[in-house]
């Protein structure tokens, strides 16, 4: 990433991987705006998830369009947005919104993430749906701009790894 260009980052991963915490820390370190991807979900998606039903591609379409719009709006200023971006075609849609979108995958074991999501309170994503997210997940391809960082450290350690990944490109 050029020192004169503010990065445009999608912090991605399954629910419970730490996207919000790491995304906020990363945005602060980079000095760019932050957006919580969950805030872009229509009410119907939140209701479906709260009821314990996984989202399908059609459910995700308007949400991805809103995240893509945010990326396009921040193409010049840079920014960090969270979005599970589980499938390659979702990332392709987001990457098409602006040049230089960087995908930062927060990578952890199903056991670690299940423990985190079970301990979390006040989120609409029930722990029972975690396995559907792992089943849907497609790893970053070599041709996709991005990096995976492990989440087994503290949030600050993970954010430091994320910062290094984003600024080393």
Coordinates of C-alpha atoms in Angstrom, one line a residue:
X1 CA 0.0 0.0 0.0
X2 CA 1.5 3.4 -1.0
X3 CA 2.3 5.6 2.0
X4 CA 0.3 8.4 0.2
X5 CA -2.8 6.3 -0.2
X6 CA -5.1 5.6 2.7
X7 CA -6.0 1.9 2.8
X8 CA -9.4 0.5 2.1
X9 CA -9.9 -2.7 4.2
X10 CA -12.6 -5.3 4.6
X11 CA -12.0 -7.1 7.8
X12 CA -13.6 -10.5 7.1
X13 CA -14.2 -13.8 8.8
X14 CA -16.9 -15.9 10.4
X15 CA -19.1 -14.5 13.2
X16 CA -17.2 -14.4 16.5
X17 CA -13.7 -14.0 14.9
X18 CA -13.3 -10.5 16.2
X19 CA -14.1 -8.4 13.2
X20 CA -15.6 -5.5 15.1
X21 CA -12.9 -5.3 17.8
X22 CA -10.0 -5.7 15.4
X23 CA -11.6 -3.5 12.8
X24 CA -12.1 -0.6 15.2
X25 CA -8.5 -0.9 16.5
X26 CA -7.1 -1.1 12.9
X27 CA -9.1 1.9 11.8
X28 CA -7.8 3.9 14.7
X29 CA -4.2 2.8 14.0
X30 CA -4.6 3.7 10.3
X31 CA -6.4 7.0 11.0
X32 CA -9.3 6.1 8.7
X33 CA -13.1 5.9 9.1
X34 CA -14.6 2.6 10.4
X35 CA -18.0 1.1 9.6
X36 CA -19.7 -1.9 11.3
X37 CA -20.9 -4.2 8.5
X38 CA -23.7 -5.6 10.6
X39 CA -25.3 -2.2 10.6
X40 CA -25.9 -2.6 6.8
X41 CA -28.1 -5.6 7.2
X42 CA -31.8 -5.0 6.5
X43 CA -34.1 -5.7 9.4
X44 CA -35.3 -8.9 7.6
X45 CA -31.8 -10.4 7.8
X46 CA -31.4 -9.6 11.5
X47 CA -34.8 -11.2 12.2
X48 CA -34.0 -14.3 10.2
X49 CA -30.7 -14.7 12.0
X50 CA -32.2 -14.2 15.4
X51 CA -34.7 -16.9 14.6
X52 CA -31.8 -19.3 14.0
X53 CA -32.0 -19.4 10.2
X54 CA -28.9 -18.9 8.1
X55 CA -28.9 -16.2 5.4
X56 CA -28.8 -17.3 1.8
X57 CA -27.2 -15.5 -1.2
X58 CA -30.4 -13.6 -1.9
X59 CA -30.6 -12.4 1.7
X60 CA -27.0 -11.3 1.5
X61 CA -27.3 -9.4 -1.8
X62 CA -28.8 -6.1 -0.5
X63 CA -26.4 -6.2 2.5
X64 CA -23.4 -6.7 0.2
X65 CA -24.6 -3.8 -2.0
X66 CA -24.7 -1.5 1.0
X67 CA -21.2 -2.5 2.1
X68 CA -20.0 -2.1 -1.5
X69 CA -21.6 1.4 -1.6
X70 CA -19.7 2.3 1.6
X71 CA -16.4 1.1 0.0
X72 CA -17.1 3.2 -3.1
X73 CA -17.9 6.3 -1.0
X74 CA -14.5 5.8 0.9
X75 CA -12.4 5.0 -2.1
X76 CA -10.4 8.2 -1.8
X77 CA -10.3 8.7 1.9
X78 CA -9.7 5.0 2.8
X79 CA -11.5 3.2 5.6
X80 CA -12.1 -0.1 7.4
X81 CA -15.4 -2.0 7.2
X82 CA -16.3 -5.3 8.6
X83 CA -18.1 -7.9 6.5
X84 CA -18.0 -11.7 6.8
X85 CA -17.2 -11.9 3.0
X86 CA -17.4 -15.7 3.3
X87 CA -17.5 -16.5 -0.4
X88 CA -15.2 -15.5 -3.2
X89 CA -18.1 -14.1 -5.3
X90 CA -19.0 -11.8 -2.4
X91 CA -15.5 -10.5 -2.2
X92 CA -15.5 -10.0 -6.0
X93 CA -18.6 -7.8 -5.6
X94 CA -16.9 -5.8 -2.9
X95 CA -13.6 -5.5 -4.7
X96 CA -15.5 -4.2 -7.8
X97 CA -16.8 -1.3 -5.8
X98 CA -13.4 0.4 -5.5
X99 CA -9.8 -0.2 -6.6
X100 CA -7.4 -1.4 -4.0
X101 CA -9.8 -3.1 -1.6
X102 CA -7.7 -5.3 0.8
X103 CA -9.3 -8.3 2.5
X104 CA -8.1 -9.1 6.0
X105 CA -9.2 -12.5 7.0
X106 CA -9.3 -13.1 10.8
X107 CA -8.4 -16.8 11.0
X108 CA -9.1 -19.0 13.9
X109 CA -10.1 -22.6 14.7
X110 CA -13.8 -23.5 14.9
X111 CA -13.3 -24.4 18.6
X112 CA -11.8 -21.0 19.5
X113 CA -14.4 -19.1 17.6
X114 CA -17.2 -21.2 19.0
X115 CA -16.0 -20.4 22.5
X116 CA -15.9 -16.7 21.8
X117 CA -19.3 -16.6 20.1
X118 CA -20.9 -18.6 23.0
X119 CA -19.5 -16.1 25.5
X120 CA -20.7 -13.1 23.5
X121 CA -23.9 -11.3 24.6
X122 CA -26.3 -9.0 22.8
X123 CA -25.5 -10.0 19.2
X124 CA -28.2 -11.3 16.8
X125 CA -26.1 -14.2 15.5
X126 CA -26.8 -17.3 17.4
X127 CA -23.9 -19.7 18.1
X128 CA -25.8 -22.5 16.4
X129 CA -25.3 -20.9 13.0
X130 CA -21.5 -20.8 13.2
X131 CA -21.1 -24.2 11.5
X132 CA -23.0 -22.9 8.5
X133 CA -20.6 -20.0 8.2
X134 CA -17.6 -22.3 8.3
X135 CA -19.3 -24.5 5.7
X136 CA -19.8 -21.5 3.4
X137 CA -16.3 -20.0 3.9
X138 CA -14.0 -20.0 0.9
X139 CA -10.4 -19.0 1.7
X140 CA -8.7 -16.1 0.0
X141 CA -7.3 -17.0 -3.3
X142 CA -3.7 -16.1 -4.3
X143 CA -5.2 -13.7 -6.9
X144 CA -7.2 -11.8 -4.2
X145 CA -5.7 -8.8 -2.5
X146 CA -5.5 -9.7 1.1
X147 CA -4.0 -11.6 3.9
X148 CA -5.0 -13.9 6.8
X149 CA -4.0 -13.2 10.3
X150 CA -4.3 -15.6 13.3
X151 CA -6.7 -14.5 16.1
X152 CA -5.3 -16.6 18.9
X153 CA -3.6 -13.7 20.6
X154 CA -5.2 -10.7 22.3
X155 CA -7.2 -8.2 20.2
X156 CA -4.3 -5.8 20.4
X157 CA -1.9 -8.5 19.1
X158 CA -4.3 -9.4 16.3
X159 CA -4.7 -5.7 15.4
X160 CA -0.9 -5.3 15.3
X161 CA -0.7 -8.3 12.9
X162 CA -3.5 -6.8 10.8
X163 CA -1.8 -3.4 10.7
X164 CA 1.4 -5.0 9.5
X165 CA -0.4 -7.0 6.8
X166 CA -2.2 -4.0 5.5
X167 CA 0.7 -1.6 5.5
X168 CA 3.2 -4.1 4.0
X169 CA 1.4 -4.3 0.7

